[in-house]
XYZ file of C-alpha atoms in Angstrom:
559
model
C 23.062 0.186 3.027
C 20.638 3.101 3.583
C 21.536 6.270 5.451
C 18.811 8.769 6.289
C 18.748 10.362 9.742
C 19.469 6.847 10.982
C 21.105 3.875 9.311
C 19.461 0.728 8.020
C 20.594 -2.042 5.764
C 20.037 -5.409 4.179
C 22.436 -8.247 3.355
C 21.684 -11.551 1.720
C 22.497 -14.334 -0.672
C 20.650 -15.905 -3.611
C 21.520 -19.305 -5.063
C 20.367 -20.649 -8.439
C 20.672 -24.239 -9.630
C 19.591 -25.851 -12.877
C 20.081 -29.381 -14.127
C 18.085 -31.133 -16.831
C 14.395 -30.613 -16.013
C 14.903 -29.154 -12.537
C 15.438 -25.482 -11.651
C 15.858 -24.270 -8.068
C 16.297 -20.835 -6.500
C 16.778 -20.029 -2.836
C 17.517 -16.746 -1.084
C 17.909 -15.380 2.423
C 18.110 -11.718 3.429
C 18.710 -10.194 6.838
C 17.704 -6.589 7.478
C 18.235 -4.227 10.389
C 17.900 -0.547 11.108
C 16.240 2.397 12.772
C 13.103 3.887 11.241
C 12.076 7.474 11.903
C 9.070 9.672 11.167
C 8.469 13.254 12.248
C 4.988 14.589 12.926
C 3.200 17.474 14.611
C -0.570 17.598 15.222
C -2.551 20.851 15.495
C -6.166 20.781 16.687
C -8.345 23.875 17.114
C -11.493 23.536 19.239
C -14.044 26.260 18.546
C -16.159 25.247 21.524
C -13.665 26.203 24.256
C -11.330 28.325 22.104
C -8.278 26.133 22.727
C -5.492 24.923 20.444
C -3.749 21.593 21.085
C -0.269 21.010 19.616
C 1.409 17.600 19.903
C 4.882 16.749 18.641
C 5.348 13.069 17.870
C 8.655 11.867 16.461
C 8.413 8.124 15.960
C 11.695 6.242 16.217
C 11.600 2.449 16.012
C 14.375 -0.121 15.852
C 14.171 -3.488 14.155
C 17.461 -5.354 14.126
C 16.231 -8.783 13.089
C 14.259 -8.845 9.831
C 14.480 -12.192 8.051
C 13.223 -12.865 4.526
C 13.374 -16.330 2.935
C 12.378 -17.317 -0.602
C 12.490 -20.748 -2.205
C 11.317 -21.497 -5.744
C 11.450 -24.815 -7.563
C 10.353 -25.611 -11.099
C 10.182 -29.077 -12.638
C 9.458 -29.991 -16.238
C 7.511 -33.224 -15.847
C 7.355 -33.718 -19.613
C 7.358 -31.608 -22.764
C 3.802 -30.457 -22.041
C 3.741 -30.089 -18.233
C 5.534 -27.715 -15.861
C 5.222 -27.782 -12.053
C 6.214 -24.824 -9.853
C 6.423 -24.506 -6.075
C 7.161 -21.206 -4.298
C 7.668 -20.455 -0.613
C 8.250 -17.029 0.908
C 8.590 -16.210 4.578
C 9.181 -13.145 6.693
C 10.017 -13.218 10.390
C 10.552 -10.140 12.545
C 10.687 -11.168 16.224
C 10.915 -7.658 17.665
C 10.423 -4.090 16.519
C 10.523 -1.649 19.409
C 10.570 2.007 20.351
C 9.635 4.588 22.959
C 7.862 7.777 21.871
C 8.005 10.927 24.020
C 5.087 13.087 22.896
C 4.703 16.526 24.526
C 1.390 18.355 24.067
C 0.772 22.033 24.778
C -2.741 23.473 25.119
C -3.155 27.165 24.300
C -6.111 29.358 25.304
C -7.725 32.052 23.152
C -4.997 34.505 24.213
C -2.328 32.168 22.791
C -0.995 31.315 26.251
C 0.026 27.708 27.009
C -2.125 27.153 30.094
C -2.116 23.319 30.120
C 0.099 20.484 28.970
C 0.570 16.766 29.132
C 3.405 14.380 28.290
C 2.882 10.951 26.754
C 5.484 8.189 26.941
C 4.554 5.331 24.612
C 6.737 2.258 25.138
C 5.927 -0.496 22.657
C 7.182 -3.541 20.806
C 5.758 -5.776 18.100
C 6.341 -9.067 16.303
C 5.387 -10.153 12.791
C 5.435 -13.518 10.981
C 4.283 -14.193 7.421
C 4.408 -17.504 5.539
C 3.192 -18.023 1.968
C 3.166 -21.190 -0.118
C 2.036 -21.342 -3.748
C 1.762 -24.228 -6.176
C 1.170 -24.108 -9.927
C 0.772 -26.675 -12.713
C 0.875 -25.579 -16.357
C -0.313 -28.068 -18.962
C -0.159 -27.503 -22.689
C -3.200 -29.269 -24.138
C -2.250 -28.795 -27.802
C -0.484 -26.231 -29.966
C -3.346 -23.746 -29.464
C -4.447 -24.159 -25.848
C -3.132 -24.519 -22.299
C -4.480 -24.972 -18.771
C -3.095 -23.702 -15.443
C -3.997 -24.600 -11.868
C -2.723 -22.227 -9.164
C -3.030 -22.553 -5.365
C -2.043 -20.150 -2.586
C -1.766 -20.662 1.181
C -0.842 -17.723 3.413
C -0.622 -17.262 7.165
C 0.020 -13.914 8.826
C 0.528 -13.528 12.561
C 1.335 -10.327 14.448
C 1.520 -9.072 18.037
C 1.780 -5.528 19.344
C 2.136 -4.477 22.975
C 2.248 -0.927 24.281
C 2.558 0.710 27.690
C 1.332 4.312 27.559
C 2.104 6.616 30.474
C 0.606 10.127 30.549
C 1.500 13.003 32.878
C -1.405 15.488 32.955
C -1.052 19.111 34.052
C -4.307 20.908 33.184
C -5.264 24.400 34.319
C -7.392 24.475 37.492
C -6.840 20.720 37.979
C -4.532 18.718 40.203
C -1.664 17.185 38.196
C -2.124 13.444 37.768
C -0.658 10.403 36.104
C -2.539 7.967 33.840
C -1.297 4.626 32.604
C -2.830 2.079 30.245
C -1.640 -1.119 28.584
C -2.787 -2.680 25.324
C -1.981 -6.072 23.860
C -3.135 -6.565 20.282
C -3.005 -9.990 18.607
C -3.896 -10.657 14.989
C -3.999 -13.844 12.937
C -4.919 -14.160 9.245
C -5.287 -17.368 7.229
C -5.844 -17.294 3.478
C -6.455 -19.951 0.834
C -7.024 -19.394 -2.870
C -7.309 -21.703 -5.872
C -7.968 -20.990 -9.537
C -8.079 -22.677 -12.957
C -7.132 -20.672 -16.044
C -7.679 -21.768 -19.647
C -6.097 -20.091 -22.669
C -6.763 -20.727 -26.351
C -5.205 -18.902 -29.285
C -5.640 -19.486 -32.995
C -5.134 -17.203 -35.952
C -6.760 -13.885 -35.067
C -8.635 -15.043 -31.974
C -7.552 -15.424 -28.351
C -9.767 -16.756 -25.558
C -9.000 -16.650 -21.835
C -11.331 -18.120 -19.215
C -11.098 -19.138 -15.599
C -12.665 -19.857 -12.250
C -11.377 -18.816 -8.832
C -12.279 -19.448 -5.196
C -10.734 -17.795 -2.139
C -11.363 -18.009 1.582
C -9.934 -15.861 4.357
C -10.337 -16.061 8.116
C -9.036 -13.411 10.508
C -9.041 -13.110 14.274
C -8.009 -9.970 16.150
C -7.970 -9.540 19.920
C -7.297 -6.348 21.869
C -6.785 -6.502 25.643
C -6.978 -3.113 27.374
C -6.045 -2.383 30.990
C -5.600 0.899 32.858
C -5.194 2.383 36.328
C -8.115 4.816 36.143
C -9.476 3.451 39.435
C -6.117 3.574 41.205
C -4.806 0.147 40.235
C -4.437 -1.784 36.998
C -7.651 -3.464 35.907
C -8.734 -5.234 32.751
C -11.341 -3.077 30.964
C -13.702 -5.285 28.952
C -15.613 -2.264 27.574
C -12.391 -0.991 25.935
C -11.174 -4.431 24.866
C -12.334 -6.172 21.725
C -12.412 -9.441 19.803
C -13.045 -9.270 16.067
C -13.642 -12.355 13.903
C -13.975 -12.033 10.155
C -14.651 -14.555 7.393
C -14.851 -13.889 3.673
C -15.448 -16.149 0.682
C -15.130 -15.062 -2.936
C -16.083 -17.064 -6.007
C -15.417 -15.754 -9.505
C -16.034 -16.795 -13.106
C -14.307 -14.812 -15.834
C -13.736 -14.887 -19.563
C -12.375 -12.624 -22.289
C -12.155 -12.818 -26.076
C -9.715 -10.897 -28.269
C -9.892 -10.502 -32.051
C -7.294 -8.908 -34.318
C -8.406 -7.768 -37.770
C -5.732 -6.033 -39.813
C -5.512 -2.544 -38.290
C -8.209 -3.185 -35.688
C -7.902 -4.944 -32.330
C -10.903 -5.827 -30.168
C -11.163 -7.353 -26.723
C -14.138 -7.875 -24.432
C -14.485 -9.598 -21.109
C -16.839 -10.316 -18.251
C -16.147 -11.304 -14.654
C -18.880 -12.463 -12.263
C -18.039 -12.464 -8.546
C -19.902 -13.753 -5.523
C -18.889 -12.429 -2.107
C -20.049 -13.853 1.214
C -18.700 -12.223 4.370
C -19.346 -12.103 8.097
C -17.737 -9.899 10.724
C -18.397 -10.285 14.458
C -17.403 -7.534 16.913
C -17.454 -8.367 20.628
C -17.633 -4.872 22.161
C -20.180 -3.558 21.544
C -21.554 -6.826 20.185
C -22.380 -6.532 16.516
C -22.675 -8.923 13.567
C -22.204 -7.692 10.021
C -23.192 -10.048 7.184
C -23.261 -9.470 3.456
C -23.789 -11.671 0.431
C -23.882 -10.353 -3.118
C -23.127 -11.005 -6.795
C -21.421 -8.412 -8.991
C -20.636 -8.222 -12.704
C -17.476 -6.580 -14.035
C -17.420 -6.007 -17.805
C -14.411 -4.782 -19.797
C -14.116 -3.605 -23.410
C -11.152 -2.484 -25.494
C -10.771 -1.258 -29.095
C -7.594 -0.122 -30.866
C -6.948 1.144 -34.384
C -3.441 1.331 -35.904
C -2.768 3.562 -38.927
C -0.323 2.968 -41.770
C 2.367 5.055 -40.046
C 1.949 3.163 -36.738
C -0.210 5.676 -34.874
C -2.424 3.884 -32.335
C -5.849 5.116 -31.196
C -7.547 3.237 -28.378
C -10.691 3.218 -26.270
C -11.306 1.112 -23.174
C -13.890 0.704 -20.443
C -13.467 -1.351 -17.319
C -15.363 -1.927 -14.121
C -13.402 -3.389 -11.244
C -13.548 -3.936 -7.503
C -11.019 -2.905 -4.848
C -11.385 -4.642 -1.501
C -9.892 -3.151 1.674
C -6.923 -4.516 3.589
C -7.969 -6.918 6.346
C -6.192 -4.663 8.842
C -8.540 -1.765 8.047
C -11.556 -3.901 9.055
C -10.345 -4.274 12.640
C -12.313 -1.926 14.974
C -9.764 -2.226 17.812
C -8.385 1.180 18.787
C -4.669 1.722 18.284
C -3.742 4.538 20.670
C -1.142 7.185 19.869
C -1.764 8.802 23.251
C -4.568 9.300 25.774
C -6.438 11.650 23.421
C -5.722 10.235 19.960
C -6.134 6.845 18.314
C -6.591 5.042 15.001
C -9.563 2.758 14.347
C -10.677 0.527 11.476
C -14.242 -0.061 10.308
C -15.740 -3.602 10.412
C -18.468 -2.434 7.982
C -16.045 -1.349 5.262
C -17.467 -1.847 1.792
C -15.504 -2.799 -1.294
C -14.927 0.073 -3.713
C -16.467 -0.195 -7.184
C -14.454 1.639 -9.838
C -15.489 2.574 -13.390
C -12.677 3.562 -15.782
C -12.983 5.158 -19.233
C -9.823 5.760 -21.288
C -9.041 7.306 -24.680
C -5.426 6.618 -25.641
C -3.044 7.694 -28.374
C 0.488 6.410 -29.075
C 3.033 7.341 -31.731
C 6.829 7.426 -31.815
C 7.121 6.970 -28.039
C 4.449 9.600 -27.369
C 1.735 8.173 -25.099
C -1.381 10.219 -24.308
C -4.240 9.062 -22.069
C -7.469 11.012 -21.579
C -9.422 9.361 -18.773
C -12.439 9.460 -16.476
C -12.766 7.525 -13.213
C -15.790 7.072 -10.957
C -15.533 5.422 -7.538
C -18.428 4.207 -5.397
C -17.668 3.993 -1.659
C -13.899 4.557 -1.872
C -12.180 3.611 1.394
C -9.494 5.770 2.992
C -8.182 7.231 6.227
C -9.883 10.404 7.467
C -9.728 12.282 10.760
C -12.242 13.973 13.019
C -12.144 15.628 16.402
C -14.586 15.124 19.286
C -14.946 18.374 21.289
C -16.660 16.619 24.208
C -13.648 14.378 24.917
C -10.931 16.341 23.089
C -10.137 13.188 21.136
C -8.551 13.312 17.683
C -9.559 10.148 15.853
C -8.050 8.726 12.685
C -10.606 6.471 11.071
C -10.362 4.187 8.044
C -13.785 4.126 6.429
C -15.809 4.601 3.242
C -16.777 7.981 1.888
C -19.814 8.425 -0.361
C -18.126 8.606 -3.767
C -15.287 10.040 -5.785
C -14.667 10.946 -9.392
C -11.790 12.267 -11.450
C -10.928 13.153 -15.020
C -7.577 14.051 -16.450
C -4.859 13.833 -19.052
C -1.593 11.874 -18.890
C 1.307 12.469 -21.269
C 4.470 10.367 -21.477
C 7.406 10.796 -23.865
C 10.835 9.211 -24.083
C 13.299 11.476 -25.929
C 16.426 9.779 -27.279
C 18.521 12.939 -27.692
C 21.810 11.129 -28.314
C 22.698 7.421 -28.280
C 24.132 8.046 -24.805
C 21.596 10.651 -23.589
C 17.943 10.026 -22.760
C 15.182 12.297 -21.417
C 11.869 11.027 -19.989
C 8.870 13.295 -19.471
C 5.752 12.117 -17.589
C 2.964 14.589 -16.796
C -0.506 14.073 -15.332
C -3.161 16.766 -14.846
C -6.311 15.665 -13.006
C -9.460 17.154 -11.542
C -10.379 15.089 -8.486
C -13.556 15.187 -6.370
C -14.379 13.387 -3.108
C -17.851 13.432 -1.517
C -18.123 12.619 2.192
C -20.638 12.830 5.027
C -19.387 15.170 7.745
C -19.783 14.848 11.496
C -22.879 17.051 11.120
C -24.362 14.524 8.638
C -24.112 17.011 5.756
C -22.693 15.907 2.394
C -19.479 17.808 1.581
C -17.458 17.982 -1.629
C -13.677 18.220 -1.569
C -12.186 19.028 -4.981
C -8.844 19.990 -6.490
C -6.897 20.289 -9.722
C -3.882 18.050 -9.207
C -0.673 18.018 -11.241
C 1.975 15.295 -10.979
C 5.207 15.845 -12.893
C 8.122 13.421 -13.293
C 11.131 14.499 -15.348
C 14.377 12.559 -15.555
C 17.444 12.447 -17.742
C 19.977 9.634 -17.965
C 23.451 9.305 -19.457
C 25.442 6.249 -20.469
C 29.000 7.108 -19.438
C 30.559 3.787 -20.446
C 28.498 1.272 -22.393
C 30.983 -1.588 -21.956
C 30.712 -1.422 -18.153
C 27.057 -0.338 -17.965
C 28.144 2.898 -16.291
C 25.010 5.036 -16.101
C 23.898 8.211 -14.368
C 20.378 9.587 -13.865
C 19.033 12.827 -12.414
C 15.320 13.344 -11.806
C 12.674 15.621 -10.345
C 9.206 14.674 -9.033
C 6.538 17.273 -8.268
C 3.138 16.750 -6.615
C 0.711 19.670 -6.490
C -1.901 19.917 -3.682
C -4.208 16.900 -3.484
C -7.190 15.561 -1.548
C -8.186 12.387 0.306
C -11.705 12.378 1.712
C -11.772 15.125 4.333
C -8.044 15.812 3.895
C -6.371 18.496 1.833
C -2.741 17.599 1.187
C -0.090 20.230 0.506
C 2.289 20.209 -2.450
C 5.732 18.625 -2.269
C 8.602 17.772 -4.559
C 11.845 15.851 -4.572
C 15.045 15.604 -6.578
C 17.111 12.448 -6.882
C 20.421 11.223 -8.293
C 21.357 7.684 -9.362
C 24.654 6.224 -10.541
C 25.370 2.568 -11.319
C 28.327 0.660 -12.757
C 29.541 -2.899 -13.224
C 33.069 -4.126 -12.525
C 35.192 -7.272 -12.976
C 33.650 -8.423 -16.224
C 30.196 -7.333 -14.982
C 30.252 -9.650 -11.968
C 30.219 -6.838 -9.422
C 27.274 -4.425 -9.622
C 27.402 -1.171 -7.673
C 24.824 1.599 -7.412
C 24.443 4.847 -5.502
C 21.075 6.596 -5.012
C 20.481 9.948 -3.330
C 16.763 10.573 -2.637
C 14.978 13.800 -1.646
C 18.202 15.781 -2.036
C 16.787 19.056 -0.673
C 14.497 17.504 1.995
C 11.327 18.835 0.386
C 8.925 15.898 0.929
C 7.327 17.188 4.144
C 3.548 17.538 3.774
C 0.715 19.294 5.555
C -2.522 17.288 5.775
C -5.478 19.361 6.942
C -9.197 19.002 7.667
C -11.434 22.065 7.890
C -15.248 22.090 7.697
C -18.124 22.593 10.153
C -16.492 22.498 13.624
C -13.560 20.421 12.352
C -10.270 22.316 12.257
C -7.081 20.248 12.486
C -3.955 19.436 10.547
C -0.690 17.581 10.915
C 2.784 17.989 9.461
C 4.337 14.755 8.237
C 7.892 13.942 7.183
C 8.800 10.302 6.571
C 12.607 10.564 6.661
C 12.952 10.419 2.879
C 16.216 12.353 2.495
C 19.156 9.984 2.332
C 21.380 7.816 0.203
C 21.438 4.130 -0.652
C 24.576 2.182 -1.537
C 24.094 -1.260 -3.092
C 26.698 -3.896 -3.935
C 25.975 -7.211 -5.632
C 28.495 -9.847 -6.687
C 27.534 -12.590 -9.127
C 29.213 -16.008 -8.892
C 29.007 -18.903 -11.304
C 26.838 -19.214 -14.403
C 24.345 -16.354 -14.553
C 22.295 -17.896 -17.375
C 20.475 -20.279 -15.002
C 18.366 -17.529 -13.402
C 15.073 -18.488 -14.969
C 13.099 -20.109 -12.148
C 9.424 -19.236 -12.457
C 7.896 -17.074 -9.724
C 4.168 -17.526 -9.169
C 2.311 -14.224 -9.243
C 0.645 -13.201 -5.984
C -3.123 -13.378 -5.725
C -5.168 -10.232 -5.042
C -6.030 -11.445 -1.537
C -2.344 -11.539 -0.549
C -2.074 -7.837 -1.408
C -4.740 -7.169 1.258
C -2.626 -8.531 4.127
C-alpha cells in the first residue's frame, strides 16, 4: 500500500513448486491507484514582451493493472537445463481529465489574455514477453547457452482536448481537437553464448541477432472549420524496422597479483523508418566495433588498483523515434525524432579498493547523446518538447564509496560523486552552445539492527543532488530524506516493512532553458512524498525458490 497525495496499491500471490528435475514458479499481481504530478510552465517571449504561465496538475487513475509471471525450469539430464519464462502486463484503462489554465501577461505584468484547456483522455497498454533458454555443459571446462526472446507491445491513447480562448482584442472562441494514437511493437532476439574456463584463463564468446518492427498511427481531427474533420496533414503513420547482428568475444587471464581482460564486440545495424506526413524515408546501415580492456593489480595487503576502458552503444527507446505529436494543450506538445542516432559512449576508469573503500576516477565522452529538450516558437507561441540528439557530451569526476561497520548492530554507508559535466547542442539559431556544470550527488545512510533474531532493522538516509544539466536544460538542486523499518514475525513467515520517502517534500525541481531568444522553465513535482506499507506472508517450504529467471535482452529495455 502506497499513500502519497492519493492512494495506490498492489496485491498478489506467488507460488513455487519443485519436484525431482522440475521447478515451477507462477505469480499474479493486481495494482490500482491514482497517480499525480504537479507542474507549472513559464514562457517569456521577447518578441511581443509577453509571459505565458500554465498550471498543469496531472491526475490519472488506473484501477486495473495486471502482472503475470510464469517460469519453468527442467533438468533434462546432468548436463542440460531448459528454462521457459513468460511475463505479461495488461492495463485496459488508465484515464484522467486535466484542467489547465493559462494566463498571458503583457510587459506591464497585467494578465490581458487567458485560455483554459480541458484534456480528457484514456489509454490502454498490453505487453507480452516469452523467453526460452537451453544451457548445455559440454565438459568440465566449457558450456554453451542458447537464448531466445519474443516480445509484443501494444498501446492505445485517445484524447479529447477542448480549449476556451479569451485573447485581448479578439472575440472569445472555443477550439476542440481529438487524437487517437495506436502503437504496436514486435521484437525477436536470439543468441548463442560459449564459455570456457581452465586454470588462469577464461574465454567468453557469442553471436546475437535481433529484429524489431514497430507501427505507430496518429489520427487527428479538429473543428477549426466549424465542424469536426479528419486532418491528414496533422495525422501520421510511422513504420520502423531495425535489425542488429553482433559477434563478441572476451578473454580473461589471472596471473598471481595481476588480472587482465580484453574484449571486442562487432555490431551491424540495418534500420529503416518511414514517416507518412510529411513523407520521408530514413535508412541507415553500418558496422561498429566496441573494444573493452581491463587491468587490475592486487597488493599483499589486499589493496586493488584497476584501469578499464570501454566503448559501448546506447540505442534510444522505440517510443522516442515516433514523430507523432502528443499534445498537452493547443500550444504545447511532445514529439519524437525518427532520425534519432544511437549514442556512442567512451568510458575510462581508474579504480582503487581497500577495506570497503571504493574510489573511481573516471572520464566519459558521448557522441550524439539523445535526450528531451524544449524550445519555443515565437511565431505560433508553441512550446515544444522534443526528444532528439545533441552534438556531444563529456564528463569527468570522482566517486567515493565506504561502508563503515561502527558496531555489529550499527552500519553507516557513504556514497559521494563529484562530476564536471558538459553538453554541446545546436540552438534554434544554428549556433553551437555549451552547457556545463559541476554536479555533486551525495547519498548518506545509517542502519541499525534492533533485533537480529527477528531481522528487525531500521534505516535513515539522505540524498542530495546539486544543480545539473540535460542538453538545453539547467536543473535545480533537490534533496530528500527517507526512513525505513522492517521486521519479521511468526518464525519469519510474515515480513513487514514501512518506508517513508521524501519526508520534507523537497524533491520539486526547476528545469529551465535560457539562450538566444529562448527563455522558459517549468516547475516539476512528481508526488514523491509518502509512505509505503508492505506485508508478505510465506507459506510452505521456502527452500524451493530457485527457479531460474532469464535475463532481459537490451532490446526489451527499449520498449
